Amino acid sequence: MGCSSSLPDRSSGRLVGPNLENGGAPDSKNLRVKLVLLGDSGVGKSCIVLRFVRGQFDPTSKVTVGASFLSQTIALQDSTTVKFEIWDTAGQERYAALAPLYYRGAAVAVVVYDITSPESFSKAQYWVKELQKHGSPDIVMALVGNKADLHEKREVSVQEGIDYAEKNGMFFIETSAKTADNINQLFEEIAKRLPRSTAQ
Amino acid sequence: MSLDSTSSTSADDSPDPASPESVESQLGSVALSEPVAELASAANQVARNGVGFATASEGGDDDEEDADMGGEEGPVGRAEEEVWADYGGVGGLAAAEEVGEGLGGGGVVWGRTNSELEVDEPASPSSSGYAGERGSSGASSGELEIGEVVEDEIQEPRSDGVDGVLDSQASWVPGKRHVDEDDASVSWRKRKKHFFILSHSGKPIYSRYGDEHKLAGFSATLQAIISFVENGGDRVKFVRAGKHQVVFLVKGPIYLVCISCTEEPYDSLRGQLELMYGQMILILTKSVNRCFEKNPKFDMTPLLGGTDVVFSALIHSFSCNPATFLHAYTCLPLALATRQAAVAILQDVADSGVLFAILMCKHKVVSLVGAQKASLHPDDMLLLANFVMSSESFRTSESFSPICLPRYNPMAFLYAYVHYFDVDTYLMLLTTSSDAFYHLKDCRMRIEMVLLKSNVLSEIQRSLLDGGMHVEDLPVDPLPRSSSLPSHLSQPKPPTDSPERFRETCDWIAGPAGLWHFIYRSVFLDQYVSSEFPAPISSPRQQKRLYRAYQKLYASMHEKGIGPHKTQFRRDENYVLLCWVTQDFELYAAFDPLADKALAIKTCNRVCQWVKDVENEIFLLGASPFSW
């Protein structure tokens, strides 16, 4: 149960669920969802995941190879738990053609850009289109502007993010993996938006 | 000072100090602006003046970081080197005893692929090996369509930041250095060993030092030299210019070039370029060639984004990992039962549809199992381990990543599940199926359980602490061949036989008869074992020098066309080196420079016996043969 002890910032009344089943059949109370992170290289996908799963932040960026797999379980207030099985994909161009390998069958896609980089914002839009074409039809998509702590270097306005997300039926949030701002909120919000009917 | 200073090099170590700049810049400008015909004169000029890249006068550029030779290779190294590098000198090789023959080569030697000197592998007979690759590709792959996704130029974030803070003895930090340099920087020109990868249109792909994009002109120059010779229906292998050797390797649309003044033999440098190419294939597969078919001016740098560390780690290993020239792998020493436990569980997993299951500790193999008929080439293992160890992200969590084994199938990706059990020990499960992640994850959990239960992981840590074979422990009297062996390698030494009577002949504490170090390579197993470094060779710099000496020895013993050599004994100011090659094994041993020859030979016999006595623990036996 190491996950609960390693999360320093848990004031929001959110509880980290115990490590439930390992391979036990998920039911309506205990969801298991596949989540994939997509976005340009260097926008902070791995940092978001490591902040969420381990409560850590490592400023020395390590280029992800292929995709890393991590999981984290959260408990919601309605006493359901959601176990996220997270595919943290590499943003490098050479892996783009292999992305379907990781987003195939994903219930949630988190598309990340860096608010200081317009290029990464257009790359995010590329991923949204790709998911609309090839992802699961009922996929829950979130658009995330990361590095919100660098507001003095901001080049993508909040409004741009909101507008694009609204147009594409996505949920939008700005985060900072460095300060942990909105990281937990991001995953809680995703959990709330998950379709429950299928499991019942 | 040196025992074999009977010869000296020709005057080629001091090219005209005034000319390099001008000729080099001239080459550069010509390459950029003029058609190929003009290059003939430029290239010829290089040949005439004997300059090329020789920024020459850098007698002792101590600013060099660890990854390069310092000035420690004295005149002896150079004197010997002349023997190896020039074709005219092959006769000198046969005179194995205390080689000291120098050849007065001219300033520049153009090593060309004439028909009788052709040493390229038969696989690519024509200069356009490209077409051949394409032909063979059709059937096998189709996995990757990199060309399709190259739409927008993506800025890759560089992971530099270690610029200029390197201490030569500090532990090596991977990553690219000196990104601010380009070919106009004096410091850049003084680097002792450059590696370049470029495309056939002259676009830079990778440079060891400096920013690739700023080196476009320089890349174009290299491309011009290659295509100039190719246009004449020939192929350039190397150019010798003063102390510098420029080695070329053409792989279809990819050109690889090494410029070095480290006195390494041509064959070694060429082997290093082959590994660089293999590393690139491991990341991208050979289907990257198709991008060049569609667009000859294709820019490949974005595809390799973030892999600087992988290449720089590989280049670093050229001077500290003998596997890079031995084409063999090495095992972590373990008690037979421990290794068998690890092999058994991996075998179990391999039977369930895993192509290769490899458990490694740093660059040493703990156990390795292939599915039936599948075999893993030692070079592939080296490149795979280098890729995994140099990519930090594998350490954070379990990963699933496409990789290609160039010797297994250069056209197709395999999928690698990678998991670190602790900071040193990692498991790699390779499969052909892109959907196998959850299966491999289950396999890993099973393996982990068995390894924990049978204490394999803690035994690995212990072996790491104990180290492998120490020359001080070499049994003085050959043990009778016994089947029951002590549990650890260092124990065959009877308590009474301290080698003190040998020690008094030298100041160092090392093995008997002045034995400092050895490498034993088993030909059939594709494995080698290397002894631990003793006090006289304790610094990374000394170790690098010894490896370079071994590497030179290896190249001279394996040089094609001059017949197989069985033994070689050479003495210089640094060591006595003894090499012994048989059908079954190759032994490379280094002794104190004052060591007695007869005694050294006797000691080598004992080393071989010792290795045989403990082979159960230092080698992975009984597995299927690993090379094709």
JSON list of C-alpha atoms in Angstrom, two decimals, chain A residues 22 32-34 40-43 46 50 54 56 58 61-71 83 85-88 91-98 101-102 104 119 122-123 126 130, chain B residues 143-146 149-159 283-284 302-307 387 391-403 413 415 434-435 437-438 441 445:
[
{"chain": "A", "resi": 22, "resn": "ASN", "atom": "CA", "xyz": [-5.22, -7.82, -8.12]},
{"chain": "A", "resi": 32, "resn": "ARG", "atom": "CA", "xyz": [-10.59, -0.34, -13.57]},
{"chain": "A", "resi": 33, "resn": "VAL", "atom": "CA", "xyz": [-9.83, 1.96, -16.43]},
{"chain": "A", "resi": 34, "resn": "LYS", "atom": "CA", "xyz": [-7.14, 2.19, -19.02]},
{"chain": "A", "resi": 40, "resn": "ASP", "atom": "CA", "xyz": [4.48, 16.35, -27.55]},
{"chain": "A", "resi": 41, "resn": "SER", "atom": "CA", "xyz": [7.80, 15.40, -26.03]},
{"chain": "A", "resi": 42, "resn": "GLY", "atom": "CA", "xyz": [8.83, 17.49, -23.07]},
{"chain": "A", "resi": 43, "resn": "VAL", "atom": "CA", "xyz": [5.39, 18.74, -22.07]},
{"chain": "A", "resi": 46, "resn": "SER", "atom": "CA", "xyz": [5.70, 11.62, -17.14]},
{"chain": "A", "resi": 50, "resn": "LEU", "atom": "CA", "xyz": [4.78, 10.51, -11.30]},
{"chain": "A", "resi": 54, "resn": "ARG", "atom": "CA", "xyz": [4.17, 8.72, -6.37]},
{"chain": "A", "resi": 56, "resn": "GLN", "atom": "CA", "xyz": [7.27, 13.02, -6.70]},
{"chain": "A", "resi": 58, "resn": "ASP", "atom": "CA", "xyz": [11.99, 15.26, -10.72]},
{"chain": "A", "resi": 61, "resn": "SER", "atom": "CA", "xyz": [13.62, 15.38, -17.42]},
{"chain": "A", "resi": 62, "resn": "LYS", "atom": "CA", "xyz": [14.03, 11.81, -18.54]},
{"chain": "A", "resi": 63, "resn": "VAL", "atom": "CA", "xyz": [12.96, 11.02, -22.01]},
{"chain": "A", "resi": 64, "resn": "THR", "atom": "CA", "xyz": [10.37, 8.27, -21.98]},
{"chain": "A", "resi": 65, "resn": "VAL", "atom": "CA", "xyz": [11.08, 5.31, -24.20]},
{"chain": "A", "resi": 66, "resn": "GLY", "atom": "CA", "xyz": [8.11, 3.57, -25.75]},
{"chain": "A", "resi": 67, "resn": "ALA", "atom": "CA", "xyz": [5.63, 3.76, -22.93]},
{"chain": "A", "resi": 68, "resn": "SER", "atom": "CA", "xyz": [5.73, 3.35, -19.20]},
{"chain": "A", "resi": 69, "resn": "PHE", "atom": "CA", "xyz": [3.01, 1.60, -17.31]},
{"chain": "A", "resi": 70, "resn": "LEU", "atom": "CA", "xyz": [1.90, 2.72, -13.85]},
{"chain": "A", "resi": 71, "resn": "SER", "atom": "CA", "xyz": [-1.24, 2.30, -11.87]},
{"chain": "A", "resi": 83, "resn": "LYS", "atom": "CA", "xyz": [-8.00, 2.04, -10.51]},
{"chain": "A", "resi": 85, "resn": "GLU", "atom": "CA", "xyz": [-3.91, 1.78, -15.41]},
{"chain": "A", "resi": 86, "resn": "ILE", "atom": "CA", "xyz": [-1.86, 4.49, -16.96]},
{"chain": "A", "resi": 87, "resn": "TRP", "atom": "CA", "xyz": [0.08, 4.33, -20.19]},
{"chain": "A", "resi": 88, "resn": "ASP", "atom": "CA", "xyz": [2.54, 7.16, -20.20]},
{"chain": "A", "resi": 91, "resn": "GLY", "atom": "CA", "xyz": [6.25, 12.04, -27.05]},
{"chain": "A", "resi": 92, "resn": "GLN", "atom": "CA", "xyz": [9.03, 11.44, -29.52]},
{"chain": "A", "resi": 93, "resn": "GLU", "atom": "CA", "xyz": [8.07, 11.51, -33.12]},
{"chain": "A", "resi": 94, "resn": "ARG", "atom": "CA", "xyz": [9.37, 8.03, -33.86]},
{"chain": "A", "resi": 95, "resn": "TYR", "atom": "CA", "xyz": [6.75, 6.55, -31.56]},
{"chain": "A", "resi": 96, "resn": "ALA", "atom": "CA", "xyz": [3.83, 8.42, -33.09]},
{"chain": "A", "resi": 97, "resn": "ALA", "atom": "CA", "xyz": [3.10, 5.64, -35.55]},
{"chain": "A", "resi": 98, "resn": "LEU", "atom": "CA", "xyz": [2.98, 3.20, -32.66]},
{"chain": "A", "resi": 101, "resn": "LEU", "atom": "CA", "xyz": [-0.70, 0.27, -29.60]},
{"chain": "A", "resi": 102, "resn": "TYR", "atom": "CA", "xyz": [-1.18, 2.21, -26.42]},
{"chain": "A", "resi": 104, "resn": "ARG", "atom": "CA", "xyz": [-6.32, 1.13, -28.35]},
{"chain": "A", "resi": 119, "resn": "GLU", "atom": "CA", "xyz": [3.88, 24.02, -30.97]},
{"chain": "A", "resi": 122, "resn": "SER", "atom": "CA", "xyz": [-0.94, 22.25, -32.05]},
{"chain": "A", "resi": 123, "resn": "LYS", "atom": "CA", "xyz": [0.54, 18.82, -31.45]},
{"chain": "A", "resi": 126, "resn": "TYR", "atom": "CA", "xyz": [-3.20, 16.56, -33.73]},
{"chain": "A", "resi": 130, "resn": "GLU", "atom": "CA", "xyz": [-6.22, 11.18, -34.15]},
{"chain": "B", "resi": 143, "resn": "GLU", "atom": "CA", "xyz": [5.53, -2.51, -39.01]},
{"chain": "B", "resi": 144, "resn": "LEU", "atom": "CA", "xyz": [6.53, 1.08, -39.07]},
{"chain": "B", "resi": 145, "resn": "GLU", "atom": "CA", "xyz": [5.65, 3.90, -41.31]},
{"chain": "B", "resi": 146, "resn": "ILE", "atom": "CA", "xyz": [7.78, 6.59, -39.95]},
{"chain": "B", "resi": 149, "resn": "VAL", "atom": "CA", "xyz": [4.09, 10.96, -39.46]},
{"chain": "B", "resi": 150, "resn": "VAL", "atom": "CA", "xyz": [6.73, 13.45, -40.33]},
{"chain": "B", "resi": 151, "resn": "GLU", "atom": "CA", "xyz": [4.49, 16.41, -40.75]},
{"chain": "B", "resi": 152, "resn": "ASP", "atom": "CA", "xyz": [5.54, 19.16, -38.48]},
{"chain": "B", "resi": 153, "resn": "GLU", "atom": "CA", "xyz": [9.01, 19.89, -37.40]},
{"chain": "B", "resi": 154, "resn": "ILE", "atom": "CA", "xyz": [9.16, 19.24, -33.72]},
{"chain": "B", "resi": 155, "resn": "GLN", "atom": "CA", "xyz": [11.61, 20.92, -31.50]},
{"chain": "B", "resi": 156, "resn": "GLU", "atom": "CA", "xyz": [13.24, 18.36, -29.39]},
{"chain": "B", "resi": 157, "resn": "PRO", "atom": "CA", "xyz": [14.27, 19.43, -25.96]},
{"chain": "B", "resi": 158, "resn": "ARG", "atom": "CA", "xyz": [17.91, 18.77, -25.42]},
{"chain": "B", "resi": 159, "resn": "SER", "atom": "CA", "xyz": [19.01, 17.10, -22.32]},
{"chain": "B", "resi": 283, "resn": "ILE", "atom": "CA", "xyz": [15.89, 2.40, -32.27]},
{"chain": "B", "resi": 284, "resn": "LEU", "atom": "CA", "xyz": [14.35, 2.83, -35.72]},
{"chain": "B", "resi": 302, "resn": "PRO", "atom": "CA", "xyz": [13.70, 14.47, -35.23]},
{"chain": "B", "resi": 303, "resn": "LEU", "atom": "CA", "xyz": [13.28, 10.70, -35.42]},
{"chain": "B", "resi": 304, "resn": "LEU", "atom": "CA", "xyz": [16.23, 10.20, -33.13]},
{"chain": "B", "resi": 305, "resn": "GLY", "atom": "CA", "xyz": [15.06, 12.88, -30.71]},
{"chain": "B", "resi": 306, "resn": "GLY", "atom": "CA", "xyz": [16.17, 12.21, -27.16]},
{"chain": "B", "resi": 307, "resn": "THR", "atom": "CA", "xyz": [18.59, 9.43, -28.03]},
{"chain": "B", "resi": 387, "resn": "PHE", "atom": "CA", "xyz": [19.86, 1.18, -24.81]},
{"chain": "B", "resi": 391, "resn": "SER", "atom": "CA", "xyz": [17.56, 5.43, -21.03]},
{"chain": "B", "resi": 392, "resn": "GLU", "atom": "CA", "xyz": [16.70, 6.59, -17.54]},
{"chain": "B", "resi": 393, "resn": "SER", "atom": "CA", "xyz": [12.97, 6.20, -17.98]},
{"chain": "B", "resi": 394, "resn": "PHE", "atom": "CA", "xyz": [13.20, 2.43, -17.78]},
{"chain": "B", "resi": 395, "resn": "ARG", "atom": "CA", "xyz": [14.20, 2.80, -14.17]},
{"chain": "B", "resi": 396, "resn": "THR", "atom": "CA", "xyz": [11.08, 4.63, -13.10]},
{"chain": "B", "resi": 397, "resn": "SER", "atom": "CA", "xyz": [8.54, 2.01, -13.95]},
{"chain": "B", "resi": 398, "resn": "GLU", "atom": "CA", "xyz": [7.87, -1.02, -16.05]},
{"chain": "B", "resi": 399, "resn": "SER", "atom": "CA", "xyz": [7.89, -0.24, -19.73]},
{"chain": "B", "resi": 400, "resn": "PHE", "atom": "CA", "xyz": [6.81, -1.68, -23.00]},
{"chain": "B", "resi": 401, "resn": "SER", "atom": "CA", "xyz": [8.71, -0.42, -25.94]},
{"chain": "B", "resi": 402, "resn": "PRO", "atom": "CA", "xyz": [9.38, -1.30, -29.55]},
{"chain": "B", "resi": 403, "resn": "ILE", "atom": "CA", "xyz": [12.99, -2.21, -30.25]},
{"chain": "B", "resi": 413, "resn": "PHE", "atom": "CA", "xyz": [10.34, -4.27, -34.40]},
{"chain": "B", "resi": 415, "resn": "TYR", "atom": "CA", "xyz": [8.47, -5.44, -28.27]},
{"chain": "B", "resi": 434, "resn": "SER", "atom": "CA", "xyz": [2.46, -5.98, -29.73]},
{"chain": "B", "resi": 435, "resn": "ASP", "atom": "CA", "xyz": [-0.43, -7.08, -27.51]},
{"chain": "B", "resi": 437, "resn": "PHE", "atom": "CA", "xyz": [2.17, -6.50, -22.40]},
{"chain": "B", "resi": 438, "resn": "TYR", "atom": "CA", "xyz": [-0.15, -7.98, -19.80]},
{"chain": "B", "resi": 441, "resn": "LYS", "atom": "CA", "xyz": [3.75, -8.42, -16.89]},
{"chain": "B", "resi": 445, "resn": "MET", "atom": "CA", "xyz": [5.60, -11.32, -11.53]}
]
